[in-house]
PDB file of C-alpha atoms in Angstrom:
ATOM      1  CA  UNK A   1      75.770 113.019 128.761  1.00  0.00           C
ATOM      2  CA  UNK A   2      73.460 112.961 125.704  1.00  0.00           C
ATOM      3  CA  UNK A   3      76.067 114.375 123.476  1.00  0.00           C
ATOM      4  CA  UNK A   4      78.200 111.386 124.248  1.00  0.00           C
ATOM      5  CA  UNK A   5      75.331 108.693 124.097  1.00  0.00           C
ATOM      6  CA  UNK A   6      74.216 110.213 120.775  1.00  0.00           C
ATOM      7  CA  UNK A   7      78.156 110.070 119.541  1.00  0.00           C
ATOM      8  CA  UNK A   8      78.569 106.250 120.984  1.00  0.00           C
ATOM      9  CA  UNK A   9      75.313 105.631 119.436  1.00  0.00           C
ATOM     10  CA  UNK A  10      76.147 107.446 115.657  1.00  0.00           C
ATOM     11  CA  UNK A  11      79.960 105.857 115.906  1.00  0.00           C
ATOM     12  CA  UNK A  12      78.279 101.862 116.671  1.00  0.00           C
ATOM     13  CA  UNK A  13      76.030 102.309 113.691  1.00  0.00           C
ATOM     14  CA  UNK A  14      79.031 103.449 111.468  1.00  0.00           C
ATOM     15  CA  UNK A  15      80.997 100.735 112.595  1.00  0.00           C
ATOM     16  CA  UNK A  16      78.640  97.848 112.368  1.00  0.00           C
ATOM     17  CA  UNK A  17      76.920  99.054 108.701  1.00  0.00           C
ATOM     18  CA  UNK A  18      80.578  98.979 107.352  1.00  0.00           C
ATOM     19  CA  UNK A  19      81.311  95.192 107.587  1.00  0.00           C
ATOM     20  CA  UNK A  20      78.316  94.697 105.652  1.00  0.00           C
ATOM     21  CA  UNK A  21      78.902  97.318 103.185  1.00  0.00           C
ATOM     22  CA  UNK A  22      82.763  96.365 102.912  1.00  0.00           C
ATOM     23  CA  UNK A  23      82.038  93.077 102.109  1.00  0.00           C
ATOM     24  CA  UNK A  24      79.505  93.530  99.805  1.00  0.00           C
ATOM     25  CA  UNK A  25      81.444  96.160  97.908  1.00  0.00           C
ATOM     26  CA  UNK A  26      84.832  93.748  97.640  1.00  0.00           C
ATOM     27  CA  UNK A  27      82.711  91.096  96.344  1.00  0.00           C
ATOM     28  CA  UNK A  28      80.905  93.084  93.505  1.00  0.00           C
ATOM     29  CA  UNK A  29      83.185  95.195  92.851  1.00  0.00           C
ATOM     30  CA  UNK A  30      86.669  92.696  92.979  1.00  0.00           C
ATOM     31  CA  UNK A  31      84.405  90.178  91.026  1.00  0.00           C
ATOM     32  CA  UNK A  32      83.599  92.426  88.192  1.00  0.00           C
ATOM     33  CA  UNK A  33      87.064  94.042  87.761  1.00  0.00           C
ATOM     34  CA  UNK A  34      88.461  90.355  87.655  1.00  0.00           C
ATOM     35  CA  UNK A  35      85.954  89.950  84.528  1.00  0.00           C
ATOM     36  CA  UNK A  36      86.362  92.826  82.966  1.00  0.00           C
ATOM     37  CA  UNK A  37      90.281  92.473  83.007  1.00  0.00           C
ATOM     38  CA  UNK A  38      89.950  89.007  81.665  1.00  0.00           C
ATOM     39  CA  UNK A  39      87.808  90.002  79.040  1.00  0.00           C
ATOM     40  CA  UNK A  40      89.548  92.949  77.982  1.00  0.00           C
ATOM     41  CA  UNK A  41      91.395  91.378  75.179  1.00  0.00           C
ATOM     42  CA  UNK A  42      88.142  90.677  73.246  1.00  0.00           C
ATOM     43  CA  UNK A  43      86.727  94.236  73.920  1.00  0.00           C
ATOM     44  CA  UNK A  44      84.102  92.895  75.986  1.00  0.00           C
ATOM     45  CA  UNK A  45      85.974  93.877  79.011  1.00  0.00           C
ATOM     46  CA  UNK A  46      86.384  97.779  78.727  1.00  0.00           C
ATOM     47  CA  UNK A  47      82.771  98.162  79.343  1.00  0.00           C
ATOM     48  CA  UNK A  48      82.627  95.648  82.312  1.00  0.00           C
ATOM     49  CA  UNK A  49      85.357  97.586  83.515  1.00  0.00           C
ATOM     50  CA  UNK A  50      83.870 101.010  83.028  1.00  0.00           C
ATOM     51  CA  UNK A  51      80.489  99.243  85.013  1.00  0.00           C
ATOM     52  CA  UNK A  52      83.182  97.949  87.912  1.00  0.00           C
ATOM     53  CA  UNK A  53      84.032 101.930  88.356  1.00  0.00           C
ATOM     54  CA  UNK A  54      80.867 102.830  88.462  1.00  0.00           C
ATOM     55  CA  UNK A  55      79.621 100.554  90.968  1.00  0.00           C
ATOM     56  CA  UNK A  56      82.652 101.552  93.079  1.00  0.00           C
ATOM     57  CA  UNK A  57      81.680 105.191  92.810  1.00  0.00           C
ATOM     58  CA  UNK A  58      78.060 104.326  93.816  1.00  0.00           C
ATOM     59  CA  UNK A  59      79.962 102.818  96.738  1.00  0.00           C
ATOM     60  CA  UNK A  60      82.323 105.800  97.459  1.00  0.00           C
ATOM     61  CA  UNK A  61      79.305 107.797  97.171  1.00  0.00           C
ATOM     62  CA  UNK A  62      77.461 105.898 100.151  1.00  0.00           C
ATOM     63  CA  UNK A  63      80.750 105.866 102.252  1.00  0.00           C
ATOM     64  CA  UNK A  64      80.821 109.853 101.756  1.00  0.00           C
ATOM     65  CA  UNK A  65      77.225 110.357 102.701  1.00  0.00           C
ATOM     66  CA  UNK A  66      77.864 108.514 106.093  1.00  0.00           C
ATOM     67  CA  UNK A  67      81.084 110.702 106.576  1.00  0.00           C
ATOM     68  CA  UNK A  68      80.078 114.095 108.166  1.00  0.00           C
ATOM     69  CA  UNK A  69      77.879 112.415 110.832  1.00  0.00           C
ATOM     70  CA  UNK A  70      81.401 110.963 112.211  1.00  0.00           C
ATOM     71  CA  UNK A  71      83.290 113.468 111.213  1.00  0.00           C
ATOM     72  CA  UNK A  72      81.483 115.992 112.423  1.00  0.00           C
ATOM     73  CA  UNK A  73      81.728 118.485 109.539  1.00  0.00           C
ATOM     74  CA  UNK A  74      80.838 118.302 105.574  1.00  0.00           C
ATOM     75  CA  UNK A  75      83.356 116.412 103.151  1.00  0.00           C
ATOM     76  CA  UNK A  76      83.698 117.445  99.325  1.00  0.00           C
ATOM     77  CA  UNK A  77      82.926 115.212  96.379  1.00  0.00           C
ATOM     78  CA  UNK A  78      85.397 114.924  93.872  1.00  0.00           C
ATOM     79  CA  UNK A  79      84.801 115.882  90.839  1.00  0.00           C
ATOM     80  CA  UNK A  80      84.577 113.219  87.975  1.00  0.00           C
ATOM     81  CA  UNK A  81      84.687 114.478  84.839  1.00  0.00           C
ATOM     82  CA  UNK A  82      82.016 113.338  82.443  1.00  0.00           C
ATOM     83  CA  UNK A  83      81.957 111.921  78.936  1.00  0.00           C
ATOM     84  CA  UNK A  84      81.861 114.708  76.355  1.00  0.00           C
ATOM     85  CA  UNK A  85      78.893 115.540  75.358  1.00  0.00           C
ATOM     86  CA  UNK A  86      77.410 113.943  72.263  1.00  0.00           C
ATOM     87  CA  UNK A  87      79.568 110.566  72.976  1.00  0.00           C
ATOM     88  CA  UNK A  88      77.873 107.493  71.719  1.00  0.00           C
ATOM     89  CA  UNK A  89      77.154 104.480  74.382  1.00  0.00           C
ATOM     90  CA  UNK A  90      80.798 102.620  74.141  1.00  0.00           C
ATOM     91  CA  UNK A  91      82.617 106.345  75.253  1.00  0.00           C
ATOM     92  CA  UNK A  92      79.631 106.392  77.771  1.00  0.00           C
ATOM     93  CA  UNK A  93      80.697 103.018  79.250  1.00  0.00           C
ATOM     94  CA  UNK A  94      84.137 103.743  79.107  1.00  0.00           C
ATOM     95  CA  UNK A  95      84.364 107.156  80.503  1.00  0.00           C
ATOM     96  CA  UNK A  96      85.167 105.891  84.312  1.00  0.00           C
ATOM     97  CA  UNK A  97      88.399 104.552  83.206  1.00  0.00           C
ATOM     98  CA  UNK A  98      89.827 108.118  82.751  1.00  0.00           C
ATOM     99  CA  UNK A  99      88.625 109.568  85.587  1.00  0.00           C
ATOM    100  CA  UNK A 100      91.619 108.707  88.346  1.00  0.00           C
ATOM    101  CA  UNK A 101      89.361 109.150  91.385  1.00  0.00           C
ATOM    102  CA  UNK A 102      87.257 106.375  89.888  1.00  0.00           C
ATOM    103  CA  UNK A 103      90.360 104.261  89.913  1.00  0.00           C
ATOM    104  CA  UNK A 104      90.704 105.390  93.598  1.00  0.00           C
ATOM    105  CA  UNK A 105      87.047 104.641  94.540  1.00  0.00           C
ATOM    106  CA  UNK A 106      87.639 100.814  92.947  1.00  0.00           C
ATOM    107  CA  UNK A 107      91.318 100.453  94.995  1.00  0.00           C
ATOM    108  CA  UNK A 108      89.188 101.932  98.653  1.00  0.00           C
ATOM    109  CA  UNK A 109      86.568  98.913  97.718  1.00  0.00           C
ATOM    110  CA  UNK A 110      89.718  96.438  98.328  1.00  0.00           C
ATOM    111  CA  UNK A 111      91.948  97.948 101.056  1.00  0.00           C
ATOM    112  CA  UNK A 112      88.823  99.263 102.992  1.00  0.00           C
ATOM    113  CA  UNK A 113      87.670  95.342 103.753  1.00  0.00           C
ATOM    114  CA  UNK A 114      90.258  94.267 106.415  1.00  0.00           C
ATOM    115  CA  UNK A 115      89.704  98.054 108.033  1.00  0.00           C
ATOM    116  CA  UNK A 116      86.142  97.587 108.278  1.00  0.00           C
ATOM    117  CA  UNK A 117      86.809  93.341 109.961  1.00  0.00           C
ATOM    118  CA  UNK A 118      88.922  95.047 112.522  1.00  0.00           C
ATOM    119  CA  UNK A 119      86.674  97.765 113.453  1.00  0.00           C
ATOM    120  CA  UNK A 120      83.935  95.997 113.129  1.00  0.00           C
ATOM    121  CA  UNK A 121      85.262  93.028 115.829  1.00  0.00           C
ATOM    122  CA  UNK A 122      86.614  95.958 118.189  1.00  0.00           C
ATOM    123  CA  UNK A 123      82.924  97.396 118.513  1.00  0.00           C
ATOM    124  CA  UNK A 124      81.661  94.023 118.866  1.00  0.00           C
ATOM    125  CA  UNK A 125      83.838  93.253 121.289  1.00  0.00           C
ATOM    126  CA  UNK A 126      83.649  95.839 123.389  1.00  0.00           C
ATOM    127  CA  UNK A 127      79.990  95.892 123.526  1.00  0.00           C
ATOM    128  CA  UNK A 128      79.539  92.213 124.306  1.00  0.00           C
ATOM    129  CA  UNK A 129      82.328  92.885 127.528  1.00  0.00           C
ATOM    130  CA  UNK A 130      80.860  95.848 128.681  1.00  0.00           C
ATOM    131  CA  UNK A 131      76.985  94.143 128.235  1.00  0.00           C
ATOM    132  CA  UNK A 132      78.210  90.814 129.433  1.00  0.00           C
ATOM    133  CA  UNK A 133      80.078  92.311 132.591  1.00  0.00           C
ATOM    134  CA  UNK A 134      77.343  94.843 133.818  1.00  0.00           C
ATOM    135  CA  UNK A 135      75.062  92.021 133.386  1.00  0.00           C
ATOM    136  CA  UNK A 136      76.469  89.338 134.759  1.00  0.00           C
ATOM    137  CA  UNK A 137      75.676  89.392 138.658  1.00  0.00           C
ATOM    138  CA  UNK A 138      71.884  89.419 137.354  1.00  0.00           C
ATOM    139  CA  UNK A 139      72.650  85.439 135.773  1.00  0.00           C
ATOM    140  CA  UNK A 140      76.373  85.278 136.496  1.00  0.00           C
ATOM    141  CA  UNK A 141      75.236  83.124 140.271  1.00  0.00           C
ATOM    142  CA  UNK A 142      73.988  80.441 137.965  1.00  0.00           C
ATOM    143  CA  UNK A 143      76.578  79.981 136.171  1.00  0.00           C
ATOM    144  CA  UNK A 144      78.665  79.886 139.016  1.00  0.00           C
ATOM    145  CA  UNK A 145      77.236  77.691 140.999  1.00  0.00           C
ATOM    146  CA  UNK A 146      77.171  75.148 137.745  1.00  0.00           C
ATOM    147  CA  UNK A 147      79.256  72.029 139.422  1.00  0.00           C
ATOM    148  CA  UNK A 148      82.610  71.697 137.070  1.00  0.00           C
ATOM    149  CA  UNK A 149      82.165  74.932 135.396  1.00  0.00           C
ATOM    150  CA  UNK A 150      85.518  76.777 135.456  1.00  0.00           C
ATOM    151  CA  UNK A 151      84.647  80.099 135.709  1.00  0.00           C
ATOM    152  CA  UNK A 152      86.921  83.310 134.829  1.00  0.00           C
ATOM    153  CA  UNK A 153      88.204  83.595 138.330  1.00  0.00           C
ATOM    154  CA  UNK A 154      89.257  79.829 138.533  1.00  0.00           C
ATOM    155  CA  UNK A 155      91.022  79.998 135.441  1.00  0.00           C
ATOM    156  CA  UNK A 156      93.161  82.495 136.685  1.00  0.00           C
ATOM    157  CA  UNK A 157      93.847  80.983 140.019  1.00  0.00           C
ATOM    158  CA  UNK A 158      91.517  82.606 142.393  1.00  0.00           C
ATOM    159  CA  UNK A 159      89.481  80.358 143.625  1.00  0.00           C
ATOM    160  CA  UNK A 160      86.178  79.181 142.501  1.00  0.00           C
ATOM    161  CA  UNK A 161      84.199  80.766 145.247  1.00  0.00           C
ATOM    162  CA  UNK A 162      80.621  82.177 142.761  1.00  0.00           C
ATOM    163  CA  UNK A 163      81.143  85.512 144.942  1.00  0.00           C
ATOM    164  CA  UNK A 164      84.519  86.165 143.247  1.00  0.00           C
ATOM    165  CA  UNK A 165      83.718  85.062 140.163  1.00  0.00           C
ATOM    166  CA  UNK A 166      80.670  87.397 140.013  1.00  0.00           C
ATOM    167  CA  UNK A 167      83.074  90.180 141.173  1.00  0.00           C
ATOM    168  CA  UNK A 168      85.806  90.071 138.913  1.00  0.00           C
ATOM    169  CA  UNK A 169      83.490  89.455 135.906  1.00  0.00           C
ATOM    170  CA  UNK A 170      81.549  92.629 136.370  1.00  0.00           C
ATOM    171  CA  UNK A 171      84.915  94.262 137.108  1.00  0.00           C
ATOM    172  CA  UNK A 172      86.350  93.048 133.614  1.00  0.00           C
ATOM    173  CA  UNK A 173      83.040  94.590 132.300  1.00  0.00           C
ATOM    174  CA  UNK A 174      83.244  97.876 133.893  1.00  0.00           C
ATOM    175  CA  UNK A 175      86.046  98.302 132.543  1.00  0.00           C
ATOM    176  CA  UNK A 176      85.143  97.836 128.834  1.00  0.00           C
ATOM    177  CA  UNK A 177      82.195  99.927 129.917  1.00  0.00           C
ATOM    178  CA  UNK A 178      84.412 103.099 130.723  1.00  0.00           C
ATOM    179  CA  UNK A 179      86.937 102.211 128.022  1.00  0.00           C
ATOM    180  CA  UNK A 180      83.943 101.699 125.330  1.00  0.00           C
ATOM    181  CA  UNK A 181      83.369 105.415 123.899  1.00  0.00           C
ATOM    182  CA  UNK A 182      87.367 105.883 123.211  1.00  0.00           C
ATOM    183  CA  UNK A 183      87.534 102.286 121.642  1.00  0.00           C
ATOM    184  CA  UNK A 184      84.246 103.000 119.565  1.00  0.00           C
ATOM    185  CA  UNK A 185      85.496 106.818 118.607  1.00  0.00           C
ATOM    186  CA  UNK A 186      89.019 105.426 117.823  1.00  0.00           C
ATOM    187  CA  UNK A 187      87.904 103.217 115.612  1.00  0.00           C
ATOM    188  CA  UNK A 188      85.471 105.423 113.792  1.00  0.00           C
ATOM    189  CA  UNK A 189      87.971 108.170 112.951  1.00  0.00           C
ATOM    190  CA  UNK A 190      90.350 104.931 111.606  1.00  0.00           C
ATOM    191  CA  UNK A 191      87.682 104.009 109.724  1.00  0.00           C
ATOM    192  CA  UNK A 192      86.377 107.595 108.691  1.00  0.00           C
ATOM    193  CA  UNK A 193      90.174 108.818 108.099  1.00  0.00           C
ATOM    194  CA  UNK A 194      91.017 106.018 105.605  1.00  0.00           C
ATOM    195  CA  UNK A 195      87.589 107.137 103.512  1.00  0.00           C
ATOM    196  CA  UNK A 196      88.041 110.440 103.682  1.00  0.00           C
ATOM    197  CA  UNK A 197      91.772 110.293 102.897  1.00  0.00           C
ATOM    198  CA  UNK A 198      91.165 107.769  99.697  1.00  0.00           C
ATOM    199  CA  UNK A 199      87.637 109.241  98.823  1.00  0.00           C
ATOM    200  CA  UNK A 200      87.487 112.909  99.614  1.00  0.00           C
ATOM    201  CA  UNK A 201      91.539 113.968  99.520  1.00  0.00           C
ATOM    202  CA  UNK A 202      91.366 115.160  95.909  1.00  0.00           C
ATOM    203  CA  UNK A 203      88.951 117.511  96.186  1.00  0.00           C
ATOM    204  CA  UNK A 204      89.772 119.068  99.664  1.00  0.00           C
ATOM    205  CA  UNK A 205      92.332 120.928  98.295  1.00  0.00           C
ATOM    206  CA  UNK A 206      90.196 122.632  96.160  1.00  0.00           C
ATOM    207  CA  UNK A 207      87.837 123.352  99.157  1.00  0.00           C
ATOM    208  CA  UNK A 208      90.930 125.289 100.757  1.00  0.00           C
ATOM    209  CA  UNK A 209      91.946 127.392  98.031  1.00  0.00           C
ATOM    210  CA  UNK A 210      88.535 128.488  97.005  1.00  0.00           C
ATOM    211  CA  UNK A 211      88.842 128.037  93.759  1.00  0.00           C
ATOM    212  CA  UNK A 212      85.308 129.187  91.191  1.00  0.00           C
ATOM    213  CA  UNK A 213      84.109 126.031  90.464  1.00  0.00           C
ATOM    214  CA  UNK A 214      83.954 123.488  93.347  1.00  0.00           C
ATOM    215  CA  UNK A 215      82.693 119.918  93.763  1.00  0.00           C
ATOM    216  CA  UNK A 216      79.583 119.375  95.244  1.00  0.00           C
ATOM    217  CA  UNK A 217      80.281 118.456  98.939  1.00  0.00           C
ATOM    218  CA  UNK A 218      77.630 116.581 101.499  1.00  0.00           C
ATOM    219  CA  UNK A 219      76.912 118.551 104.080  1.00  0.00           C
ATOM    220  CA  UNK A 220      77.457 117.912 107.864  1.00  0.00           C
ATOM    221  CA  UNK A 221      74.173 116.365 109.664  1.00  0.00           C
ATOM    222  CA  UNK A 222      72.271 119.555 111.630  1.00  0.00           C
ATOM    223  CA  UNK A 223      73.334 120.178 114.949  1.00  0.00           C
ATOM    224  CA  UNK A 224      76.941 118.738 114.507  1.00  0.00           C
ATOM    225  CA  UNK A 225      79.427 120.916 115.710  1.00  0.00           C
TER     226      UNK A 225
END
């Protein structure tokens, strides 16, 4: 039973935190790629588009933090390879444009936004049902007995006695109450399979075949199994 509270608990925070980090992401992110490729004809824009990457790798980077607690195990970095060493401050700047993960990172920034609105309103959802239903024969009498309020069980043609009413409204909320962990967990591992797919599938390979020299991975939280 604690397992599963602590995995409803560790999916809800996922869920919710990636709106807000989804959002802020597309807006940076979008806003300075827009600028950069505007601006590219006068030079200016190759650097704002090098700082766009970069910014979408600090973003990738958060996303792959938050990964193994879902997941369950550790995920590998990619590797991005680095400006050769002595480069001045313009091949600095510039070095995120040949790195194709980096393109990756900037391209997860966009598609991840309506991933993150859908999962997002799912958890939502199904926590206000479940919270609203269990509650409701605590306040739902009230709100029944409120003259010309057309409750749930009116609306549906059952009556408007408060007793049914209270009855099928913590019914409808026991049910998103038993349904809530698969809802939550399905939409985690959407969420968690489209970042590691776009943000860790490069370097997994590598992982597999062992190779010498691997990229740095973040490891799984302790205890996760």
């Amino acid at each position: 039973m604690n397992l599963l509270v602590r995995r409803i608990g560790t999916d809800t925070r996922y869920l919710l935190l990636g709106l807000p980090l989804a959002v802020v992401a597309f807006c940076l992110t979008v806003t300075g790629f827009s600028l950069g490729v505007g601006t590219v004809v006068i030079w200016a824009g190759v650097p704002i588009l090098g700082a766009s990457l970069m910014l979408a790798r600090g973003f990738a980077d958060l996303e792959r933090r938050m990964l193994p607690e879902v997941l369950g195990h550790a995920v590998a970095r990619p590797h991005y390879r680095p400006a050769p060493q002595g480069a001045g401050t313009f091949r600095r700047l510039v070095n995120p444009l040949t790195n194709g993960q980096s393109w990756m990172d900037l391209l997860y920034g966009i598609v991840n936004l309506p991933v993150a609105v859908v999962t997002f309103c799912l958890t939502v959802t199904w926590w206000a049902g479940a919270i609203t239903g269990l509650t409701y024969p605590v306040y739902g009498w009230i709100l029944e007995g409120i003259p010309d309020n057309s409750g749930l069980a009116e609306l549906l043609g059952f009556g408007d006695s408060a007793l049914i009413g209270v009855v099928m409204t913590t019914a409808i909320g026991v049910l998103f109450a038993i349904t809530l962990p698969a809802v939550i967990r399905g939409a985690a591992l959407v969420q968690a399979g489209l970042s590691r797919a776009m943000l860790t599938g490069a370097a997994e390979p590598h992982e597999h075949i062992g190779v010498r020299t691997r990229p740095p991975s973040f490891p799984a939280p302790h205890g996760a199994h």
